[in-house]
Tab-separated table of C-alpha atoms and ligand atoms in Angstrom:
chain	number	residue	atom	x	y	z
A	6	UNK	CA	144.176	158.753	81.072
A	7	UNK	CA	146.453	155.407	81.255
A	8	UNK	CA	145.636	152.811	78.698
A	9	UNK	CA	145.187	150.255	81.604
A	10	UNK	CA	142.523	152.371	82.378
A	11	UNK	CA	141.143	153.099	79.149
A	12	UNK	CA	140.689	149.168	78.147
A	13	UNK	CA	138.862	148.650	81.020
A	14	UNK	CA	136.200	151.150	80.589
A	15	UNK	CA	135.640	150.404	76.823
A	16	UNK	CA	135.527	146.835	78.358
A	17	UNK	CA	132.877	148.297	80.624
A	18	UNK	CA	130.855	150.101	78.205
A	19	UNK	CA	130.267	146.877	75.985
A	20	UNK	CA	128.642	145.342	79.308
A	21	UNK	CA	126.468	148.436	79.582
A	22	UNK	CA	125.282	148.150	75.218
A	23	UNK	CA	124.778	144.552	76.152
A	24	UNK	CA	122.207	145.308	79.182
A	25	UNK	CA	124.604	143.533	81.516
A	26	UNK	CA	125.916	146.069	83.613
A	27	UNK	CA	125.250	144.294	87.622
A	28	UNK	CA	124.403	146.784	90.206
A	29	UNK	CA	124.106	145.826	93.786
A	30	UNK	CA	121.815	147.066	95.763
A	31	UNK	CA	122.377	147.860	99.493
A	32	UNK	CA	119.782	146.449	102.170
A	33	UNK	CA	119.513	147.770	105.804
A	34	UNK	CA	117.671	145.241	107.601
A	35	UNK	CA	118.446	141.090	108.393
A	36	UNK	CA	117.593	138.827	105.364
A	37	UNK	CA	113.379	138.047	105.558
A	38	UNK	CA	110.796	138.597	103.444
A	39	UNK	CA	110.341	142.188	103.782
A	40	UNK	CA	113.535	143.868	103.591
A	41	UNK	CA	114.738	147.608	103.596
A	42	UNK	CA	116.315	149.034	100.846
A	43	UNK	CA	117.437	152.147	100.039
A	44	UNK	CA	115.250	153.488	103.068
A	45	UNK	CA	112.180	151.250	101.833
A	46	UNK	CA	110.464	148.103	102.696
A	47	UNK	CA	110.555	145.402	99.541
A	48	UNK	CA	108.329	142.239	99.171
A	49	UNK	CA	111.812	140.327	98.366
A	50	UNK	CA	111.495	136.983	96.255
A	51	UNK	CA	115.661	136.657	96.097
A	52	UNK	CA	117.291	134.971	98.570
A	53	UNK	CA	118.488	131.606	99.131
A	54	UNK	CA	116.940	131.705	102.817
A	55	UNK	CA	114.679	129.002	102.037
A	56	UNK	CA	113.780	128.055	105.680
A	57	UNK	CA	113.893	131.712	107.129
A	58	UNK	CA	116.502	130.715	109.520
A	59	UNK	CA	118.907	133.733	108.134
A	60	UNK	CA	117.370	136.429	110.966
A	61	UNK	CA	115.758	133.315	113.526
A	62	UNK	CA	115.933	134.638	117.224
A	63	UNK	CA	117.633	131.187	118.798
A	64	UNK	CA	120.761	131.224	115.653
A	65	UNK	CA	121.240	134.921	116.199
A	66	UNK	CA	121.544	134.647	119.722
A	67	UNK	CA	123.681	131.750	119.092
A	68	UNK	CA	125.944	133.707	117.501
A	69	UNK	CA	126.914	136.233	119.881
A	70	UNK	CA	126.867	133.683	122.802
A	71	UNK	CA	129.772	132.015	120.067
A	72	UNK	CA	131.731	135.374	119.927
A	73	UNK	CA	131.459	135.700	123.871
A	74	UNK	CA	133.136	131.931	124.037
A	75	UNK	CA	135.951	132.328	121.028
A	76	UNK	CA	135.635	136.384	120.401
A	77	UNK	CA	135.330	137.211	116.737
A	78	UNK	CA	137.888	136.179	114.870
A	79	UNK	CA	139.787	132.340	114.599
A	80	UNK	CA	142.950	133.787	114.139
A	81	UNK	CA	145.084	131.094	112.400
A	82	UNK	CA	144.499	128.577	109.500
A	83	UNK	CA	142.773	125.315	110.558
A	84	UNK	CA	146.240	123.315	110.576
A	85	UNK	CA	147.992	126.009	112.675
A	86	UNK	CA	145.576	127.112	115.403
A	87	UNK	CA	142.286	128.085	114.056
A	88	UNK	CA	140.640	124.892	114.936
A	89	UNK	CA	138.656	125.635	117.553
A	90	UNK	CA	135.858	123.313	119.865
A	91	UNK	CA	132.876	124.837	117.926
A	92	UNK	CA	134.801	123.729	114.104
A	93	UNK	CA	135.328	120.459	115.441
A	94	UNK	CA	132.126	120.366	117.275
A	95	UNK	CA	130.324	121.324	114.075
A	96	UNK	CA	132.299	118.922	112.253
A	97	UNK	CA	130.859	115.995	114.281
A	98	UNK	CA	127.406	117.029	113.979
A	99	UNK	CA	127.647	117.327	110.327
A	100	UNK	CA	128.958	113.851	109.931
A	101	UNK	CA	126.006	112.209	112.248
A	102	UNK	CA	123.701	114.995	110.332
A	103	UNK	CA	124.280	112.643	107.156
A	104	UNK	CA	125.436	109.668	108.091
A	105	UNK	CA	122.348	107.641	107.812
A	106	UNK	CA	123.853	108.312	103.567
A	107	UNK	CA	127.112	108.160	103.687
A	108	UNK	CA	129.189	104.966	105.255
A	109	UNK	CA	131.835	106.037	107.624
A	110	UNK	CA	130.924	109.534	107.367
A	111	UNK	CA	133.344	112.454	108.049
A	112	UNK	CA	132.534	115.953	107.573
A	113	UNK	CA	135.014	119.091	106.461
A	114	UNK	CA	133.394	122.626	107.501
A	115	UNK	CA	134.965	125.457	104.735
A	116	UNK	CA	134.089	129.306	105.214
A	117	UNK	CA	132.089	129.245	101.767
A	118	UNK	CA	130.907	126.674	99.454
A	119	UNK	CA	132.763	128.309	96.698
A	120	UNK	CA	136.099	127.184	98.332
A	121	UNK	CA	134.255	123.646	99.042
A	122	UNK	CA	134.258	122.771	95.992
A	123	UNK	CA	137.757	124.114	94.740
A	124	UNK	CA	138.939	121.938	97.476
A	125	UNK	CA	137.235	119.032	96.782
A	126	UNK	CA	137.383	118.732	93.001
A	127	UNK	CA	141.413	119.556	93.248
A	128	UNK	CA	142.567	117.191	95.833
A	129	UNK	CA	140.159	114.134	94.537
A	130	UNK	CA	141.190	114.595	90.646
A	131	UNK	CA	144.548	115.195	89.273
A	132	UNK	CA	146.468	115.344	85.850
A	133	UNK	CA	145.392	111.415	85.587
A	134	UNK	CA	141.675	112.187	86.157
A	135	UNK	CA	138.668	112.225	83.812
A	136	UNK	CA	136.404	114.438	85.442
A	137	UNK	CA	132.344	114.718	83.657
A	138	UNK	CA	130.806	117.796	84.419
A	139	UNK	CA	126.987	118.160	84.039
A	140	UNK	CA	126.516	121.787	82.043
A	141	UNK	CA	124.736	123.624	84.247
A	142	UNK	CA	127.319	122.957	87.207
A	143	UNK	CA	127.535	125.755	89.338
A	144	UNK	CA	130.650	128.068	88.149
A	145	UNK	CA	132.295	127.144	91.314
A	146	UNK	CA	132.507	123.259	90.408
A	147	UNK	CA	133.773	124.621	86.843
A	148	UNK	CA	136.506	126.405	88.960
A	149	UNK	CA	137.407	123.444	90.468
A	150	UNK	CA	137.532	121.413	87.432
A	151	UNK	CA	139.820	123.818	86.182
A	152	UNK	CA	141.920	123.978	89.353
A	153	UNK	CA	142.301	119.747	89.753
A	154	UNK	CA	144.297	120.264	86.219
A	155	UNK	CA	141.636	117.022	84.872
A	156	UNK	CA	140.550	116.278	81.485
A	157	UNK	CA	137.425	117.900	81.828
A	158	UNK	CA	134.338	116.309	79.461
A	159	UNK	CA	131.265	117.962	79.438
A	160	UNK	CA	128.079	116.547	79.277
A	161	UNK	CA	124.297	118.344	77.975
A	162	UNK	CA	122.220	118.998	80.795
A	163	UNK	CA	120.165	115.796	82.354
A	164	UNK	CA	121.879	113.772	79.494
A	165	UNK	CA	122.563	110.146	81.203
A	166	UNK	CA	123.153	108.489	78.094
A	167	UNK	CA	125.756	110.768	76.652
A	168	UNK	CA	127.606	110.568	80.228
A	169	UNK	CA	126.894	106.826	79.895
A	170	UNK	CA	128.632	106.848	76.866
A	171	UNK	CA	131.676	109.072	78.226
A	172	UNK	CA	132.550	107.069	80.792
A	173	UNK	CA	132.637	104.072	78.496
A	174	UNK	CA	135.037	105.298	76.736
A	175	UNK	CA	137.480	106.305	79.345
A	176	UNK	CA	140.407	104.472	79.950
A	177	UNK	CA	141.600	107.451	82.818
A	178	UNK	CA	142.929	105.991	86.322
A	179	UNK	CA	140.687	108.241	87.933
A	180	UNK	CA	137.253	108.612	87.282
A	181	UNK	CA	134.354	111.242	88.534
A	182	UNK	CA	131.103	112.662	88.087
A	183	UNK	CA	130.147	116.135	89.515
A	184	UNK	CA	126.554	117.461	89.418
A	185	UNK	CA	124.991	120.161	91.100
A	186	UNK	CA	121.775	118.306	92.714
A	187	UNK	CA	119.132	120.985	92.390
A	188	UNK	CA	120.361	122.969	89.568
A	189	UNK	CA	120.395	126.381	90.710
A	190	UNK	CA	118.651	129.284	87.629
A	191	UNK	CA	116.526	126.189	87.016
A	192	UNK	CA	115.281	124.592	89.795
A	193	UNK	CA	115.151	121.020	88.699
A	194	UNK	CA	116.725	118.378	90.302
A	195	UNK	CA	119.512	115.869	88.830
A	196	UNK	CA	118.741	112.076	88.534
A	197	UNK	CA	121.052	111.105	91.218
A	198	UNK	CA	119.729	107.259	91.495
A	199	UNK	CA	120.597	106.739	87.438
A	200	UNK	CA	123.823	108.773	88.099
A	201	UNK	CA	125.164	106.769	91.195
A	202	UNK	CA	124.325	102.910	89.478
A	203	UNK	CA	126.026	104.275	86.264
A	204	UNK	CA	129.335	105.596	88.404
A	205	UNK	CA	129.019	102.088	90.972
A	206	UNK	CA	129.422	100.593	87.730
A	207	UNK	CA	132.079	102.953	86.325
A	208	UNK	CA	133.948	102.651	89.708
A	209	UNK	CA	133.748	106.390	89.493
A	210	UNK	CA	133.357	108.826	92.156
A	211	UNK	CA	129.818	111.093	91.898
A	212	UNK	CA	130.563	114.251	93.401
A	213	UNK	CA	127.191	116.246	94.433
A	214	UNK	CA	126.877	119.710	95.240
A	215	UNK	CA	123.518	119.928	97.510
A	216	UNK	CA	123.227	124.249	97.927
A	217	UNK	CA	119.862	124.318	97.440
A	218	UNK	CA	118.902	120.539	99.066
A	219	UNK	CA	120.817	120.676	102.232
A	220	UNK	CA	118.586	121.563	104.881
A	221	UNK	CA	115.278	121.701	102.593
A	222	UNK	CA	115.423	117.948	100.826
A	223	UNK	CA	114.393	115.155	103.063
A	224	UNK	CA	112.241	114.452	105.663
A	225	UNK	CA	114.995	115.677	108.155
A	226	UNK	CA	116.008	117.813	106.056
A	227	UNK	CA	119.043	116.202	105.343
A	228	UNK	CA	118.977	116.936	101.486
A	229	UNK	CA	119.247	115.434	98.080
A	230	UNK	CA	120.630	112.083	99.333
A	231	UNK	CA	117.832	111.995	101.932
A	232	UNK	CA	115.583	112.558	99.796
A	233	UNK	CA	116.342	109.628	96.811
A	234	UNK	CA	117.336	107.292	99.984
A	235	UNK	CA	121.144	106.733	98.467
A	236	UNK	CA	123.763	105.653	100.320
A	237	UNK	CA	127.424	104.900	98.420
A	238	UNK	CA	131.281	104.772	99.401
A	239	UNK	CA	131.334	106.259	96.098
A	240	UNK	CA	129.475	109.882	97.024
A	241	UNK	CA	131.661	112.862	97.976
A	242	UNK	CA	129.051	115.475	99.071
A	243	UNK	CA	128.852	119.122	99.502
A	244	UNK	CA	126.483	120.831	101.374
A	245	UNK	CA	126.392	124.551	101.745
A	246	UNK	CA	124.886	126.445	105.364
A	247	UNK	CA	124.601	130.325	104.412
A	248	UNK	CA	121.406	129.280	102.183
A	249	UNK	CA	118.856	126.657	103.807
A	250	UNK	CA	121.181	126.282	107.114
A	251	UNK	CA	120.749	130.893	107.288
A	252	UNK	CA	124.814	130.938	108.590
A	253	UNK	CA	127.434	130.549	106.244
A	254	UNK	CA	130.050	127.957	104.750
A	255	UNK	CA	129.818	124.940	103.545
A	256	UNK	CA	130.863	121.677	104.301
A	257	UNK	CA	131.860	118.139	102.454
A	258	UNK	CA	130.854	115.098	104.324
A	259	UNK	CA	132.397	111.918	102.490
A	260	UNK	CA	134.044	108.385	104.006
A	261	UNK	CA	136.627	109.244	106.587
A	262	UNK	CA	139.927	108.523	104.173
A	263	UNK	CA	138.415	111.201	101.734
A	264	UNK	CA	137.838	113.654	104.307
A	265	UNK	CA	141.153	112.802	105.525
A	266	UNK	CA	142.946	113.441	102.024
A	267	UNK	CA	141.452	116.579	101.982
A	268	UNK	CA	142.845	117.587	105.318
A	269	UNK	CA	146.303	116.890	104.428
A	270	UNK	CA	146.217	118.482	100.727
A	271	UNK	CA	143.473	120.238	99.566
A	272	UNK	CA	144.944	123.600	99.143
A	273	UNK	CA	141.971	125.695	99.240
A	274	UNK	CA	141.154	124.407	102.856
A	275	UNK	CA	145.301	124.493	104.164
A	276	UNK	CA	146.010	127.958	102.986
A	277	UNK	CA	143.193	129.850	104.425
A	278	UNK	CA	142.264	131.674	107.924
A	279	UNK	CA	139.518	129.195	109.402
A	280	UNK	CA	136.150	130.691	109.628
A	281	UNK	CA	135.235	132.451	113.113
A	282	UNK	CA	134.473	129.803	115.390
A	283	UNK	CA	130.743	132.246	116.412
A	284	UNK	CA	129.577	131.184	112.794
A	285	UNK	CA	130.526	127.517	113.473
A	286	UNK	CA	128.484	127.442	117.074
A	287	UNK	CA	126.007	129.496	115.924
A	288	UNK	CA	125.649	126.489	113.006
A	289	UNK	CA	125.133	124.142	115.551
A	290	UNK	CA	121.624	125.908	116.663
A	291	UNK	CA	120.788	126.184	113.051
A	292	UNK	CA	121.442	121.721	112.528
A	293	UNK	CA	119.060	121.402	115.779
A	294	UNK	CA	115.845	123.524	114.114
A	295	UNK	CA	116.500	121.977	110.463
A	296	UNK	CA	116.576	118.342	112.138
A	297	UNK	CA	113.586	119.208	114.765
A	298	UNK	CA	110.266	119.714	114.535
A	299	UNK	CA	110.533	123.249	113.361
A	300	UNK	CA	112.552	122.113	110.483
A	301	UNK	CA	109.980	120.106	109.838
A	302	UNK	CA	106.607	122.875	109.816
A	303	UNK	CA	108.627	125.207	107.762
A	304	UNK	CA	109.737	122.520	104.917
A	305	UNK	CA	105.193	122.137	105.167
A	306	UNK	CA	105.158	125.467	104.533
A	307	UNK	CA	107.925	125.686	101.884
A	308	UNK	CA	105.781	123.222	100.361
A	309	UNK	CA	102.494	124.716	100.393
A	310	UNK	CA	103.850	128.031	98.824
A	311	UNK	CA	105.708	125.992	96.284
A	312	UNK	CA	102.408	124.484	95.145
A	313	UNK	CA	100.234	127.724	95.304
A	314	UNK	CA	102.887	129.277	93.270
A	315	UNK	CA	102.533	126.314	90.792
A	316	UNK	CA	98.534	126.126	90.901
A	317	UNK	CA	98.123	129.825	90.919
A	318	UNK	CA	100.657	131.328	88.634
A	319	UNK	CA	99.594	131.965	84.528
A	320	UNK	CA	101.844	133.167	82.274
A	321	UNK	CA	101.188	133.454	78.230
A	322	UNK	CA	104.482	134.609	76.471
A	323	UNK	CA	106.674	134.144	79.569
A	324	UNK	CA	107.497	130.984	80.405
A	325	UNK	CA	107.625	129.364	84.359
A	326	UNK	CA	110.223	126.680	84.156
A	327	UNK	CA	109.060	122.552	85.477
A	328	UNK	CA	110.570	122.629	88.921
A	329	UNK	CA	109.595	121.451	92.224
A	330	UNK	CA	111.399	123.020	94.264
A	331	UNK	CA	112.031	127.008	96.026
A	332	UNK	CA	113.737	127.395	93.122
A	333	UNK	CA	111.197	129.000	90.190
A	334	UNK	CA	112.029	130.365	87.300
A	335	UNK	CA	110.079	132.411	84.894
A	336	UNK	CA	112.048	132.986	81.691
A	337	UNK	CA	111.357	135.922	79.453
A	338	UNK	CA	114.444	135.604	76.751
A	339	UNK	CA	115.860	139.740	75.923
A	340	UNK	CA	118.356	140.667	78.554
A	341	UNK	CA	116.571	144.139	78.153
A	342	UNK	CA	113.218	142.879	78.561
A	343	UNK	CA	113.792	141.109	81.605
A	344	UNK	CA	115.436	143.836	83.128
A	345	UNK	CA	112.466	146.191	82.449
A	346	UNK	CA	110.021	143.495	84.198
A	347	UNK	CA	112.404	143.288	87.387
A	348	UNK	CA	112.612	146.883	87.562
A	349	UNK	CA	108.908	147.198	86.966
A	350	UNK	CA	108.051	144.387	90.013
A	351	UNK	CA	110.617	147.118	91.821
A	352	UNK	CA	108.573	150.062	90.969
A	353	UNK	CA	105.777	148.140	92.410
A	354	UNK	CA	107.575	146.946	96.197
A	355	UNK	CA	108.480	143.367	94.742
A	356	UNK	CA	111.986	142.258	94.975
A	357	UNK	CA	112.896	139.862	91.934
A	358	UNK	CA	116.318	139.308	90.431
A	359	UNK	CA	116.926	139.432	86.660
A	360	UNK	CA	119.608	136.608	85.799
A	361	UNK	CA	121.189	137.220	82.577
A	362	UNK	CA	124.153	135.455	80.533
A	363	UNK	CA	126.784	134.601	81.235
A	364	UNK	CA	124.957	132.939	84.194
A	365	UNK	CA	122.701	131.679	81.990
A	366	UNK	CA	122.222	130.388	78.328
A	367	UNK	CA	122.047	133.635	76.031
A	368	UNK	CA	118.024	134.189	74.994
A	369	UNK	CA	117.407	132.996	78.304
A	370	UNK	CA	117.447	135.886	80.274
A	371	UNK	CA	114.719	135.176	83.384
A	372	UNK	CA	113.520	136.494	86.856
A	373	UNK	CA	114.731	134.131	89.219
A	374	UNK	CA	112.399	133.586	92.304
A	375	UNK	CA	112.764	131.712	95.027
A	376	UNK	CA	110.138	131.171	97.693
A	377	UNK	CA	110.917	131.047	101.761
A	378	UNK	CA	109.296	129.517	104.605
A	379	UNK	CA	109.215	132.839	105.810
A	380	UNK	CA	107.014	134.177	102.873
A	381	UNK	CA	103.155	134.129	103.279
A	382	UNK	CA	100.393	132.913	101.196
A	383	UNK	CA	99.899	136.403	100.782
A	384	UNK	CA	103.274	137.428	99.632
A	385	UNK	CA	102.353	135.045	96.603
A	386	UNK	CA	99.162	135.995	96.131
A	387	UNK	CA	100.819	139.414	95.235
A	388	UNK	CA	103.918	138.314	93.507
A	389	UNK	CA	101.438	136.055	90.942
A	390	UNK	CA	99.212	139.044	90.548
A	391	UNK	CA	101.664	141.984	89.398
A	392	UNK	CA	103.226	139.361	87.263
A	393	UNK	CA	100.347	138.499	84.973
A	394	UNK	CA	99.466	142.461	85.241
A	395	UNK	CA	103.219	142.920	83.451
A	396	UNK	CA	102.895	140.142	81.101
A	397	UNK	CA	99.704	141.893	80.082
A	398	UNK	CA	100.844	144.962	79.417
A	399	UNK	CA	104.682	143.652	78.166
P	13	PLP	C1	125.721	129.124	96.320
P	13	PLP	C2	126.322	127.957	95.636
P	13	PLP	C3	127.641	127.573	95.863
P	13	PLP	C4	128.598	128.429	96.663
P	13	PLP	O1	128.291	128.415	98.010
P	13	PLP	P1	128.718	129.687	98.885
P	13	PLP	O2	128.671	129.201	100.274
P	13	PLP	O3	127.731	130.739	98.585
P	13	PLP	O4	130.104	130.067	98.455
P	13	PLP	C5	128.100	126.406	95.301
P	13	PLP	N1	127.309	125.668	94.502
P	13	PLP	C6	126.042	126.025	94.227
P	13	PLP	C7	125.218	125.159	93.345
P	13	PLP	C8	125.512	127.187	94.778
P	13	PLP	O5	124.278	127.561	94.482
């Protein structure tokens, strides 16, 4: 066999003694509640389709009436001739979507927030930058970091007054703060107000990356800056739409110049085929049922199940992490023991992902579940049950 070879399968092997081999598993029906997989129909507590807009009748239908306007694919890069009507259409909405929170608001639509935020992070710092990164940052706003070539400064999770201290002591041209808003294998939410007064004072830019607010935070659903009622020249946001939004991409809404900078040299948004222009008009749909009253009865709902979970759930040696939002944790510590309980729920019809390291702290290992607007009271009624039942008999 060739060495290349070789190395990679004793590579391999030391994944598998570590219980961290990932395996994906291949479903047959749209994202809901009760998905097919592998020929049979799962109670699924694992996507990031927190209002149930990822299969809604009106967005699908949407979408092909965008393919029958602009076909399927955009064919060129967004500077050459990719930019259709619906991008720039979407673009617009996006920016009157949040500009009650940001002052002369532009948006940027990118075909995934992953490339968002290597965009963002590497056209806004440079060599000259100090860039503070909150440590539970999603991995693509470490990518980023990495990518802007900044001195990169870490700071504990939720710890103001280390950052505080940080930023003090930086005598960089360039100054910025990046946080992930709701933090996303915990569910808990960053103090934005504290962090925005500390960078105002800083003259520092604080970079948020809403996945899991935009479209769920807010009464209109406008997410995390909604939500805390901030509004700053100094907020670059990102918001991502194949989560709460049920499409796909992402977008960063920030003051016109930003935006504008971004345009002309953020690489990861210049040297890319644009997303099809279907997904962009199909978007549009999705804004108008987050921002309309429909947005509003399933955030209720969201709600409600959020709460039952909380009031209803028991747990002895495993431990449901503080959050409020569709984000809940339950962390159970051995990568092997966490991986028995998730295959166990399987066994049972229950859907759960296991999240191990390196995505989270080693120890840690935890069933991630996140509740939908589409779920039932029901659907919790039996995800709380078999749970306690496992933790009995772990
Ligand atoms: C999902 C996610 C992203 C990436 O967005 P995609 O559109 O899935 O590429 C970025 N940041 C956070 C916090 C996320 O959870």
């Amino acid at each position: 066999m060739s060495k290349l070879i070789a190395a990679l399968d004793a590579q391999l092997a030391q994944i598998d003694a570590q219980s961290l081999r990932r395996r994906r598993r291949i479903t047959e029906s749209p994202s809901t509640p009760r998905v097919q997989v592998d020929g049979r129909s799962m109670l699924a507590f694992c996507s990031n389709d927190y209002l149930g807009l990822a299969a809604h009748p009106q967005i699908v239908e949407a979408l092909q009436q965008g393919a029958e306007l602009y076909g399927a694919g955009s064919g060129a890069s967004h500077l050459i001739s990719g930019h259709s009507r619906a991008h720039a259409q979407l673009e617009e909405r996006l920016a009157e979507f949040v500009a009650p929170q940001i002052d002369n608001a532009r948006a940027l639509y990118f075909c995934t927030g992953y490339m968002a935020n290597l965009a963002m992070l590497s056209a806004l710092a440079g060599s000259d930058a100090d860039l503070f990164s909150e440590s539970l940052n999603h991995a693509s706003l470490i990518d980023g970091a990495r990518l802007s070539r900044a001195n990169v400064q870490v700071y504990p999770h939720g710890d103001i007054e280390k950052l505080s201290a940080l930023l003090a002591a930086s005598t960089a041209a360039k100054k910025m703060v990046v946080t992930d808003s709701v933090f996303s294998m915990d569910g808990d939410l960053a103090d934005l107000p504290r962090l925005l007064a500390l960078c105002e004072q800083h003259d520092a830019w604080l970079v948020v990356d809403d996945a899991h607010g935009f479209g769920v935070l807010g009464a209109h659903g406008r997410g995390v800056l909604e939500h805390f009622n901030l509004r700053s020249p100094n907020l670059v946001y990102m918001g991502t739409l194949g989560k709460a939004a049920g499409v796909a991409g992402a977008f960063v809404a920030a003051h016109a110049s930003v935006i504008e900078w971004m345009v002309q040299r953020a690489r990861p948004y210049i040297y890319t085929t644009a997303a099809p222009p279907a997904v962009a008009h199909a978007l549009l749909t999705s804004l108008d049922i987050i921002e309309g009253a429909e947005g509003a009865e399933r955030r209720a709902q969201l709600q409600n199940l959020i709460v039952q979970w909380q009031e209803t759930l028991q747990l002895s040696k495993w431990q449901a992490m503080e959050s409020s939002t569709a984000i809940q944790p339950v962390v159970i510590g051995a990568n092997d023991v966490a991986m028995q309980v998730a295959a166990n729920l399987y066994e049972r019809g229950i859907w759960v992902p296991a999240i191990r390291p390196p995505t989270v702290p080693a120890g840690t290992a935890r069933l991630r579940v996140t509740l939908s607007a589409a779920h039932t009271a029901d659907d919790v009624v039996q995800l709380v049950d078999v749970l306690q039942q496992l933790e009995k008999g772990a």
